[in-house]
Coordinates of C-alpha atoms in Angstrom, one line a residue:
X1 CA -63.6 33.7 -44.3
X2 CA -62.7 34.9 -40.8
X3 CA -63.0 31.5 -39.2
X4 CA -60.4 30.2 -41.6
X5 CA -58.3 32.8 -41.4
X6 CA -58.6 32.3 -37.4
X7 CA -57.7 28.6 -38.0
X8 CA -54.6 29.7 -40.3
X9 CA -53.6 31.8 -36.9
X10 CA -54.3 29.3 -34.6
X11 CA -52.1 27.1 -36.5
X12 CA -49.3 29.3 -36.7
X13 CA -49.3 30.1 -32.9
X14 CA -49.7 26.3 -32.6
X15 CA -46.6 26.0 -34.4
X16 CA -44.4 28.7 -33.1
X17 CA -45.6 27.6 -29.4
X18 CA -44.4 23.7 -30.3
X19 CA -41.1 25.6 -31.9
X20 CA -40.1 27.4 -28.5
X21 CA -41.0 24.4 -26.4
X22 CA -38.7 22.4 -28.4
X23 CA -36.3 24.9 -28.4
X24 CA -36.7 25.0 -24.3
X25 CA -36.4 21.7 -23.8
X26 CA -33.1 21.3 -26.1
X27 CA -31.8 24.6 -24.2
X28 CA -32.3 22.8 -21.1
X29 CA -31.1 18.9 -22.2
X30 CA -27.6 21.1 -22.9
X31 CA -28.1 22.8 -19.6
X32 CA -28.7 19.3 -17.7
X33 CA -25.5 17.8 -19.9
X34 CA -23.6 20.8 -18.5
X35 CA -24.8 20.5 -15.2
X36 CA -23.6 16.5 -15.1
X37 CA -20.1 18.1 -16.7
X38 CA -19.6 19.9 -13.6
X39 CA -20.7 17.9 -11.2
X40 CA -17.9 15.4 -13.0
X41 CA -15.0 18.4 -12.9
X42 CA -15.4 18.8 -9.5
X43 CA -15.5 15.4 -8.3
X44 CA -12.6 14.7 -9.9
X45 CA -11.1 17.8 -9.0
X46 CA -11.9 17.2 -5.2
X47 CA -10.3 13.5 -5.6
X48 CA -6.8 14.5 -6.9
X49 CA -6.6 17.7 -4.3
X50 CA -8.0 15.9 -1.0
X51 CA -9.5 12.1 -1.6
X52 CA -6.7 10.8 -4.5
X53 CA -6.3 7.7 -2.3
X54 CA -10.4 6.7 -3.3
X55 CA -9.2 7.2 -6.9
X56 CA -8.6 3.6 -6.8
X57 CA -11.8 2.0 -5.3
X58 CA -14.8 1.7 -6.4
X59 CA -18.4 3.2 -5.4
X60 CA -22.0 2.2 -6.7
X61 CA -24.8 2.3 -3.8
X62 CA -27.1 0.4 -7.0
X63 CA -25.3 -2.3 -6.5
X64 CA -24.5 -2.4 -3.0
X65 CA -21.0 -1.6 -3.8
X66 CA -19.3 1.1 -1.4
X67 CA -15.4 1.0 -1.0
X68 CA -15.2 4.4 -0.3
X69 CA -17.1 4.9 3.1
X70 CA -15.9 1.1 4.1
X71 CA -12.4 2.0 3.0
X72 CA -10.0 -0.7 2.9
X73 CA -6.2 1.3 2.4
X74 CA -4.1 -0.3 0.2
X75 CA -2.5 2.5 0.0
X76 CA -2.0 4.9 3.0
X77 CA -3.3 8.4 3.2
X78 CA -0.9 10.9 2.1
X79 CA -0.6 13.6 4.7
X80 CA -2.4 16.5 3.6
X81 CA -5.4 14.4 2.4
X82 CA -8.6 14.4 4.3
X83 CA -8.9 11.2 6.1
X84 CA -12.9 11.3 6.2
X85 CA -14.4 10.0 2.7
X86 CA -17.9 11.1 4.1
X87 CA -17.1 14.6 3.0
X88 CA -16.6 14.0 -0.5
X89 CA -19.3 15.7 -2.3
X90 CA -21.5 13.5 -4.6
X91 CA -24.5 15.6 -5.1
X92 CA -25.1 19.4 -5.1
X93 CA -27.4 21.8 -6.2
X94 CA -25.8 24.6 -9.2
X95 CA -28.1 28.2 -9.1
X96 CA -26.6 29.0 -12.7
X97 CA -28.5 27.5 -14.4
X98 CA -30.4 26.1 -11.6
X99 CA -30.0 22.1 -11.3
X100 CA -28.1 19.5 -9.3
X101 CA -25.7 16.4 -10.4
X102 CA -25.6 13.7 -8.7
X103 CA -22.7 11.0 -8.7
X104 CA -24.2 7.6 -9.9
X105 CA -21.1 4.8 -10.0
X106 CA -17.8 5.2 -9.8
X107 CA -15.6 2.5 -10.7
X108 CA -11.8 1.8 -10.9
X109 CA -10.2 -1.5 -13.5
X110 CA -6.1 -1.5 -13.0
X111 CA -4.1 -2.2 -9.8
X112 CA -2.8 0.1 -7.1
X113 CA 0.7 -0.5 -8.2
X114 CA 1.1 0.4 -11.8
X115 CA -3.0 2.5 -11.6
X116 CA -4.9 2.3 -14.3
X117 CA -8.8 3.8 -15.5
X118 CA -11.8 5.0 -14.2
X119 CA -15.1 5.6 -15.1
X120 CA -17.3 8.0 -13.6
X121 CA -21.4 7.9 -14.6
X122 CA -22.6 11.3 -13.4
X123 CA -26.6 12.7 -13.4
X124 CA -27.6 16.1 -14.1
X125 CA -30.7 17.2 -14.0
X126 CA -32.0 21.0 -14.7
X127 CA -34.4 22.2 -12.4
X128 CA -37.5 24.8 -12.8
X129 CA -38.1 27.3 -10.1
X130 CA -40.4 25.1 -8.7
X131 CA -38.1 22.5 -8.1
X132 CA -39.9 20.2 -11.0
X133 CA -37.3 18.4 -13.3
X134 CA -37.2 20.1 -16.7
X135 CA -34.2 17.9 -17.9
X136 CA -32.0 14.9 -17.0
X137 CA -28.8 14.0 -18.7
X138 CA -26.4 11.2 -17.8
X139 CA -22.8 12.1 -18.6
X140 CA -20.5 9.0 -18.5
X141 CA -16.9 9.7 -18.5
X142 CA -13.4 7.7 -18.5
X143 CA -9.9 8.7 -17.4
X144 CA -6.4 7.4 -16.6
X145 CA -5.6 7.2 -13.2
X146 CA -1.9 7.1 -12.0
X147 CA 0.5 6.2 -8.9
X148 CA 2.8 9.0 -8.2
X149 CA 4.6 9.8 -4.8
X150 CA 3.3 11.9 -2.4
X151 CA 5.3 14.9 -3.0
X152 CA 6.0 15.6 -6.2
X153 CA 3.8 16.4 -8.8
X154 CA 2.7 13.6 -11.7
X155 CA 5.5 13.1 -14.4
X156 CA 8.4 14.7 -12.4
X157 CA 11.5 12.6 -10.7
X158 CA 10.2 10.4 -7.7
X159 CA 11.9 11.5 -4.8
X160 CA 10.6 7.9 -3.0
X161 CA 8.6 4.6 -4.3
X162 CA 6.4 5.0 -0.9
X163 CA 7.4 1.3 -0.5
X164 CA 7.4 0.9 3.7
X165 CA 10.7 -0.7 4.5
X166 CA 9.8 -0.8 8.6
X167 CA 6.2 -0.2 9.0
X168 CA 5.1 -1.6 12.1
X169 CA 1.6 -0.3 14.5
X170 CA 4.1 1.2 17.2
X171 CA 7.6 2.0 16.8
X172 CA 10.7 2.8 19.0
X173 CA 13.5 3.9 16.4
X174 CA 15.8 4.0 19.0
X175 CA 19.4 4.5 17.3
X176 CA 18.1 2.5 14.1
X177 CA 19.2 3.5 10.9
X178 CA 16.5 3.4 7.8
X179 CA 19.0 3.3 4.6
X180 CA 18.3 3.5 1.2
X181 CA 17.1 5.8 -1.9
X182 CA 13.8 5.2 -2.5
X183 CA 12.5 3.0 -0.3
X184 CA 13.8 3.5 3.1
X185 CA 10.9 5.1 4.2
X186 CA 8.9 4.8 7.9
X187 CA 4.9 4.0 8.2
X188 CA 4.1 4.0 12.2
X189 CA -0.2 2.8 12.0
X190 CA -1.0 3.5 15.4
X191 CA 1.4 7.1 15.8
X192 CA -0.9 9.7 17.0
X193 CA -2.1 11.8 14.2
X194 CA 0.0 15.6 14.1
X195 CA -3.0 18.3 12.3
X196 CA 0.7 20.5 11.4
X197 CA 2.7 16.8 10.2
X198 CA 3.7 18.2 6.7
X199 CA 5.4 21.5 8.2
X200 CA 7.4 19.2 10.6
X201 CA 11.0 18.7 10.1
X202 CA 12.3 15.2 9.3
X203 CA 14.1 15.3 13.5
X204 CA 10.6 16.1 14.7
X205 CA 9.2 13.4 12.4
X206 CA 11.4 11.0 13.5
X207 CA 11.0 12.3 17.2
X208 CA 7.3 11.0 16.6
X209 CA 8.5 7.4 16.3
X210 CA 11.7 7.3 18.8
X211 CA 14.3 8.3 16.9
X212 CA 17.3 10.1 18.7
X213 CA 17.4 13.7 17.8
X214 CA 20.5 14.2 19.8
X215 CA 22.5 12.1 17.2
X216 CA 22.9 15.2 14.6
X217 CA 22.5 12.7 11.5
X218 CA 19.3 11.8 10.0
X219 CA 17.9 7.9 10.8
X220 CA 15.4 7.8 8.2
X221 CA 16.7 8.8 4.7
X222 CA 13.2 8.3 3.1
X223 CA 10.2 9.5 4.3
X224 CA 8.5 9.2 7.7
X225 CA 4.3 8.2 7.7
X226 CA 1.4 7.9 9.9
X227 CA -1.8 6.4 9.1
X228 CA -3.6 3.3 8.4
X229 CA -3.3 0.9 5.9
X230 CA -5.2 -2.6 6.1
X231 CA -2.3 -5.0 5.6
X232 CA -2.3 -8.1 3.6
X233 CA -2.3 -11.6 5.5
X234 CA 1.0 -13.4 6.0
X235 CA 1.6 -15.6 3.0
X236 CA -0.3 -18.8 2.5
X237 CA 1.3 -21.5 3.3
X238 CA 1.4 -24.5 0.7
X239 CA -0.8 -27.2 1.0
X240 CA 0.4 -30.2 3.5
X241 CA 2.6 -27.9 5.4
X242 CA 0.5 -26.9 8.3
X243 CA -0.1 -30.6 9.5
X244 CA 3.8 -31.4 9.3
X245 CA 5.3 -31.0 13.1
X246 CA 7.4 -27.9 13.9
X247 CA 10.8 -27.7 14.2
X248 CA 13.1 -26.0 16.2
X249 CA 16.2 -25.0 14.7
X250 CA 18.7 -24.2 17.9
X251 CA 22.4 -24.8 16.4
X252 CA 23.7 -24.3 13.2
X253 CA 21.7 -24.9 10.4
X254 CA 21.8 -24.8 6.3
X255 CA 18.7 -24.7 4.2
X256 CA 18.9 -24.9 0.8
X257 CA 16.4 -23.0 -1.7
X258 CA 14.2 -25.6 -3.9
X259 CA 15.5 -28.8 -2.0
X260 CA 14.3 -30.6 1.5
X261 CA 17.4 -30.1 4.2
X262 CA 19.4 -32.6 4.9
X263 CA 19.0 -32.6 8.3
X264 CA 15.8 -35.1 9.3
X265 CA 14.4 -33.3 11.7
X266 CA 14.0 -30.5 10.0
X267 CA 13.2 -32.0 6.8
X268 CA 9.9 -33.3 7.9
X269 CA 8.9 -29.7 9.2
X270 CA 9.7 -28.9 5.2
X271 CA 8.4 -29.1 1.6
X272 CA 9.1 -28.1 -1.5
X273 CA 6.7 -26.6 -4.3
X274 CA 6.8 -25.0 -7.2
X275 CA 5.1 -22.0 -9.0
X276 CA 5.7 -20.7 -12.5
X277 CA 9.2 -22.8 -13.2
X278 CA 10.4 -21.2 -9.4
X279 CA 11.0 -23.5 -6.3
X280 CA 10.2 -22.8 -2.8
X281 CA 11.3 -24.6 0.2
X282 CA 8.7 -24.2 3.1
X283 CA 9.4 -25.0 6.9
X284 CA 6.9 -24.7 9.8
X285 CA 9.2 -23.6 12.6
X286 CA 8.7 -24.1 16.3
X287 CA 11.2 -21.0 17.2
X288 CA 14.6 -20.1 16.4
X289 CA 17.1 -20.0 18.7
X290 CA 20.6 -19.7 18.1
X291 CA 21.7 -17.2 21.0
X292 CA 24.9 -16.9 22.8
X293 CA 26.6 -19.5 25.2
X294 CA 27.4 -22.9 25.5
X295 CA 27.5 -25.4 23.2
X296 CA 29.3 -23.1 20.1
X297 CA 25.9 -21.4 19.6
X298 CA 27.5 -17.9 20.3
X299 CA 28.8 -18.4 16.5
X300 CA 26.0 -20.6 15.4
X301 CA 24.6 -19.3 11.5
X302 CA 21.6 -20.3 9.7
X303 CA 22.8 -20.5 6.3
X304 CA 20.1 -20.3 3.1
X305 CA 21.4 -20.9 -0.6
X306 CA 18.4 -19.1 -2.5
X307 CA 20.6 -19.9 -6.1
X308 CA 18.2 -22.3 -7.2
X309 CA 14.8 -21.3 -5.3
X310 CA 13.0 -19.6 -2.4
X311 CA 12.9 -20.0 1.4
X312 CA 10.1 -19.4 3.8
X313 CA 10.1 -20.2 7.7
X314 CA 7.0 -19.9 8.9
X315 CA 7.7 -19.4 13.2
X316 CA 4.7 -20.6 15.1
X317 CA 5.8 -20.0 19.3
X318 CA 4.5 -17.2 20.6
X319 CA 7.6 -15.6 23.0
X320 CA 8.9 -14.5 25.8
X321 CA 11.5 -12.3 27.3
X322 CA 13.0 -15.4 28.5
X323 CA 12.1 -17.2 25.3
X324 CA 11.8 -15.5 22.7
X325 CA 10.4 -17.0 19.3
X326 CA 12.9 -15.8 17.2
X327 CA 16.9 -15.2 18.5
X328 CA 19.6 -14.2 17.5
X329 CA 22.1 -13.2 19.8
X330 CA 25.7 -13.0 20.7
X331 CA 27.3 -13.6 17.5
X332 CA 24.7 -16.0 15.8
X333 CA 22.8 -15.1 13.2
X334 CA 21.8 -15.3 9.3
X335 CA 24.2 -16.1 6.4
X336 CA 21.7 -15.3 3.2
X337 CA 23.8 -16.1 -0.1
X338 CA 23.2 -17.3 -3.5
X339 CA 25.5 -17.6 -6.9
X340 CA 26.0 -15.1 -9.3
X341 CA 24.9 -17.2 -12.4
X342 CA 27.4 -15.1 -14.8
X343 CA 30.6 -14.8 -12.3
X344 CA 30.0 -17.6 -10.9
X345 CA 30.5 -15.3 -6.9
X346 CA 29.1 -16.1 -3.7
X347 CA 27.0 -12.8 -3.7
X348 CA 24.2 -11.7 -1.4
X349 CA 20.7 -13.5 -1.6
X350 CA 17.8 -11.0 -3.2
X351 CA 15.7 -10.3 0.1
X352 CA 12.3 -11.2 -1.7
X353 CA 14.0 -15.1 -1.7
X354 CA 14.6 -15.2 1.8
X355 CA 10.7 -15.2 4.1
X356 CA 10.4 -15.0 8.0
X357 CA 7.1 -14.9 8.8
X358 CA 5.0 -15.3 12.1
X359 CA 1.4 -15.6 13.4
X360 CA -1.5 -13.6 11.8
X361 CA -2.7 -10.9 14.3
X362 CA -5.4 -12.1 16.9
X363 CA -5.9 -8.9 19.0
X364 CA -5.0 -10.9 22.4
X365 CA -1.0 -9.3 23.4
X366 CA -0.9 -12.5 26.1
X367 CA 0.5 -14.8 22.7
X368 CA 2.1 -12.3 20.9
X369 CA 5.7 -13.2 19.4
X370 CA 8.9 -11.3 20.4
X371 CA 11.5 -11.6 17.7
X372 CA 15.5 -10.5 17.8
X373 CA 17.2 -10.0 14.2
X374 CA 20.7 -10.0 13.5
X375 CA 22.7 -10.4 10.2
X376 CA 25.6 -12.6 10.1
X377 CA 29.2 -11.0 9.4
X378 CA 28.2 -10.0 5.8
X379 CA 25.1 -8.5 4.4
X380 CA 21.7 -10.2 5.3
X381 CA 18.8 -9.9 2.7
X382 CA 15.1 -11.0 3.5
X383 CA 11.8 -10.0 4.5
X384 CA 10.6 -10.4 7.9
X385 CA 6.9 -9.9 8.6
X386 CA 5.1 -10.6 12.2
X387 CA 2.0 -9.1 12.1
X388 CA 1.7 -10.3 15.4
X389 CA 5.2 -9.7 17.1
X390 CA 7.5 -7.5 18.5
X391 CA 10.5 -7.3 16.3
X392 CA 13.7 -6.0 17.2
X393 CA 17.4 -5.9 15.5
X394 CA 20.7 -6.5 16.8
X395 CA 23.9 -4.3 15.7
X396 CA 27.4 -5.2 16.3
X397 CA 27.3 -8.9 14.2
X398 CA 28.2 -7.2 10.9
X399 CA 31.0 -6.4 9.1
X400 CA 30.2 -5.6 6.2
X401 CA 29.4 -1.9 6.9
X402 CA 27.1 0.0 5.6
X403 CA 27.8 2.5 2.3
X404 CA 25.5 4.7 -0.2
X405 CA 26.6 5.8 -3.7
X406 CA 27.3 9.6 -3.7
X407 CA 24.9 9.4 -7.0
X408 CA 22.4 7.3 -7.0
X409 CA 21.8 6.9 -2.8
X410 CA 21.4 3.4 -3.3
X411 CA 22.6 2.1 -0.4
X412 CA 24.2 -1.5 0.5
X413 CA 25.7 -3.0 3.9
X414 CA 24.2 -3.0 7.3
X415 CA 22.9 -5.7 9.5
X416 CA 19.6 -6.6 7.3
X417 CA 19.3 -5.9 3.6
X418 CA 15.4 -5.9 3.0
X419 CA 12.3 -4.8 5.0
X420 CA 10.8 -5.6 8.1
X421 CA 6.7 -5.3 8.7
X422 CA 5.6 -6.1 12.6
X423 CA 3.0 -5.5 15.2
X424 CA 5.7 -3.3 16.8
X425 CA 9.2 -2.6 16.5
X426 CA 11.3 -2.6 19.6
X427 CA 14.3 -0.3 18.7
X428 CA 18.4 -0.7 19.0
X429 CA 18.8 -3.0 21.6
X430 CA 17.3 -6.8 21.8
X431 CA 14.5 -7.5 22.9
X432 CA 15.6 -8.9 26.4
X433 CA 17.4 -5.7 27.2
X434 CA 20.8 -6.9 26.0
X435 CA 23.7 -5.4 23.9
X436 CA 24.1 -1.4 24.0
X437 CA 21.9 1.5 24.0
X438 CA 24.5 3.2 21.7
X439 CA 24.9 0.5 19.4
X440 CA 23.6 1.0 15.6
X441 CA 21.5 -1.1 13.6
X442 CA 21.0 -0.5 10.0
X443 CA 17.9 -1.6 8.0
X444 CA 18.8 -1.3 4.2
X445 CA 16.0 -1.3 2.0
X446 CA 16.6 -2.0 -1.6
X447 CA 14.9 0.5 -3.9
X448 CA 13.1 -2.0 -5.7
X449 CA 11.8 -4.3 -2.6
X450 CA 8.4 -3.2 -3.3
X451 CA 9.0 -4.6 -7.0
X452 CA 10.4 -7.9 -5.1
X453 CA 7.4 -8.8 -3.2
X454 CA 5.2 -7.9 -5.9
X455 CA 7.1 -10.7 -8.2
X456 CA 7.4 -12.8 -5.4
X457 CA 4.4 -12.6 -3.4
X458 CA 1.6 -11.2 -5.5
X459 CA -0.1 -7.2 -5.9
X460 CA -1.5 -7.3 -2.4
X461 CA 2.4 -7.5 -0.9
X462 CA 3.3 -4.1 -3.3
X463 CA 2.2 -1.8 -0.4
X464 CA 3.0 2.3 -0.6
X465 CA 2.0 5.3 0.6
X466 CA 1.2 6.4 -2.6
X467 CA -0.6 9.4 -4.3
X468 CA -2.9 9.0 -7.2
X469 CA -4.2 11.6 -9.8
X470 CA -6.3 11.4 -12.6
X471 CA -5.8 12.8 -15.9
X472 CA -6.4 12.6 -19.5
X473 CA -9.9 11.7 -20.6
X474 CA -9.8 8.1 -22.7
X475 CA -13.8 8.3 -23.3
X476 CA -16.6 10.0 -22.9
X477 CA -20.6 9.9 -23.8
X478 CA -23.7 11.2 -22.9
X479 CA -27.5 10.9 -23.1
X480 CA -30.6 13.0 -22.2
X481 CA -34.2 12.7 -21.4
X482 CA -36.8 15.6 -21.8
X483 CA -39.3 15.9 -18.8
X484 CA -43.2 17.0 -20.0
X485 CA -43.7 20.5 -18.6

């Protein structure tokens, strides 16, 4: 009788003890779940307050996938945000209850531009006192992940698109003038960083790049930045035009969007192709040179009609003082128009249609390209980009002068009407030390030229200093798995 009632025990013990180990274990599966939960709030926490621009690259050492630490900036670092992505926690240990998480992937579908979602896979695992696993729980979590700019706060007015209407490795402002609402804003690469750059006032900002603080009137109306950003190549050329010969365009010339010129030497330095129903006209270009004296070229103009398609003049000289790859001087310089379709007006060609591009950057300064910019006597829209030159812009030429709206600050006028990208950016006077130190230059920069290139060129030309955040969970599972004690 005693045996069996020793076996009844037994067995009751047996099943109480297998009740509170599977009551542990389940108490610390939860635990581990809310371990990986942690570990997920305050990643995500730490990327919106210091690493945002990471929000949109992806990290997953499994598969030999590591954007972060090998970051290429599509966006530039907004200042405030710590520059290092080595100190962005992805594992720590929790002492209530005690445990770690560790990050497992982290991985980013959408673009830059418009953002888009993210999934985070997160481990937690509840530790004994020992150090032995108890639990493991896998948390995986997805959220919306959004472009803002770099000063205001998600969902309130944008104050500027972050779209870098001069951005350039080293800049001399000189007496330049950045116009526009939203995206007449300043990115200098190579600037020295400033630890104290946010409490600086926009004359000391634009002291940092060689702007005149003497003048009493702001240069830049958007927003001055420093910091990297990988740039994008120059854009391809179409097939068949690097073997054509280049052509040097040294008196008056007219180019005509979607159609070969009429000219014949320049017409076998040209081709025309097409892309989605538009037309391009492409020309590889020895130099440009349509400076002052002799020979009517102190008046010459190169005209381009973009009505019924693009142009893009690809400049292949590297330059001189003496020589420089691209000039306009005196009172040459670029007459960009195209036809209102519904007035039938001679208006101002959209700056996307009108491409001056150089060299790709090769890190030897002995070939670089020196380039001199002037509008013609009315407004001059395009996009100049010489990753590998020295770009500089003439005032004086225009007269069409410059004008914002009280309201809306778009702005309109000036000597260029678009945005300039460059190696360096040589300030008010030409690049051959001509013309006055006093004179003004004005770069307008449409509010929407970021929008331009993107429809233009492709995603990879939409560049910004941009902010990200991350918000509003679209999905989110979990699993765990028991460890034996």
């Amino acid at each position: 009788m005693s045996l069996l009632i020793s076996a009844g025990l037994m067995a009751l013990a047996a099943r109480a003890w297998l009740g509170l180990s599977g009551s542990i274990r389940q108490s610390q599966a939860r635990q581990a779940r809310e371990i990986a939960e942690a570990g997920v709030a305050r990643l995500v926490e730490s990327m919106n307050r210091e690493f945002a621009y990471l929000l949109i690259k992806d990290w997953d050492p499994t598969n030999n996938i590591n954007q972060w630490d090998n970051t290429v900036f599509t966006s530039s670092i907004c200042p405030g945000s710590n520059s290092n992505p080595a100190e962005l926690v992805r594992t720590a240990a929790l002492s209530d209850p005690q445990g770690r998480y560790t990050l497992e992937s982290y991985s980013f579908k959408g673009s830059p531009f418009y953002g888009g979602k993210a999934s985070i896979r997160m481990r937690g695992e509840r530790l004994h006192s020992n150090g032995q696993i108890g639990a493991t729980a896998v948390v995986e979590q997805t959220m919306e992940v959004k472009p803002k700019d770099c000063t205001n706060s998600f969902g309130e007015d944008t104050a500027t698109s972050g779209f870098p209407g001069l951005l350039a490795s080293h800049i001399d402002l000189g007496n330049n003038e950045i116009k526009g609402s939203l995206s007449a804003n300043v990115l200098c690469l190579a600037c020295p960083p400033q630890t104290n750059f946010e409490s600086l006032s926009q004359d000391e900002k634009e002291g940092l790049i060689g702007g005149n603080s003497n003048d009493g009137k702001r240069q830049v109306d958007g927003e001055v930045f420093i910091g990297p950003i990988d740039l994008p190549p120059v854009p391809p050329m179409p097939a068949g035009l690097a073997s054509k010969p280049p052509a040097l365009i040294d008196q008056a010339t007219s180019i005509t969007g979607g159609e070969l010129p009429t000219d014949p030497d320049l017409k076998n330095s040209c081709l025309v192709s097409e892309s989605g129903g538009h037309k391009t006209t492409s020309c590889l270009i020895s130099r440009i040179d349509l400076s002052g004296g002799g020979n009517g070229k102190s008046s010459s103009t190169l005209s381009i009609d973009t009505t019924n398609g693009s142009v893009r003049l690809y400049v292949t000289s590297a330059g001189s003082l003496s020589s420089p790859s691209v000039d306009f001087s005196g009172q040459a310089g670029i007459k960009h128009t195209q036809i209102d379709q519904d007035s039938g007006a001679v208006v101002p060609g959209l700056a996307a249609d009108l491409g001056l591009f150089g060299n790709p950057v090769d890190g030897d300064s002995s070939n670089d390209q020196l380039v001199n910019l002037a509008g013609g006597s009315q407004v001059t829209g395009l996009w100049a980009y010489f990753p590998d030159g020295t770009v500089g812009i003439k005032g004086g030429n225009n007269n069409d002068p410059e004008y914002c709206d009280a309201i809306t600050g778009e702005c309109f006028g000036g000597e260029i009407l678009g945005a300039v990208w460059a190696k360096s950016w040589g300030g008010t006077k030409d690049l051959k030390g001509a013309g006055s130190s006093s004179g003004v230059a004005e770069l307008v920069v449409p509010s929407d030229m970021g929008t331009q290139l993107f429809n233009r060129y492709g995603p990879s030309y939409a560049l910004g200093i941009r902010d990200y955040v991350a918000l509003g969970v679209t999905h989110w599972s979990s699993f765990t798995q028991s460890q034996r004690d």
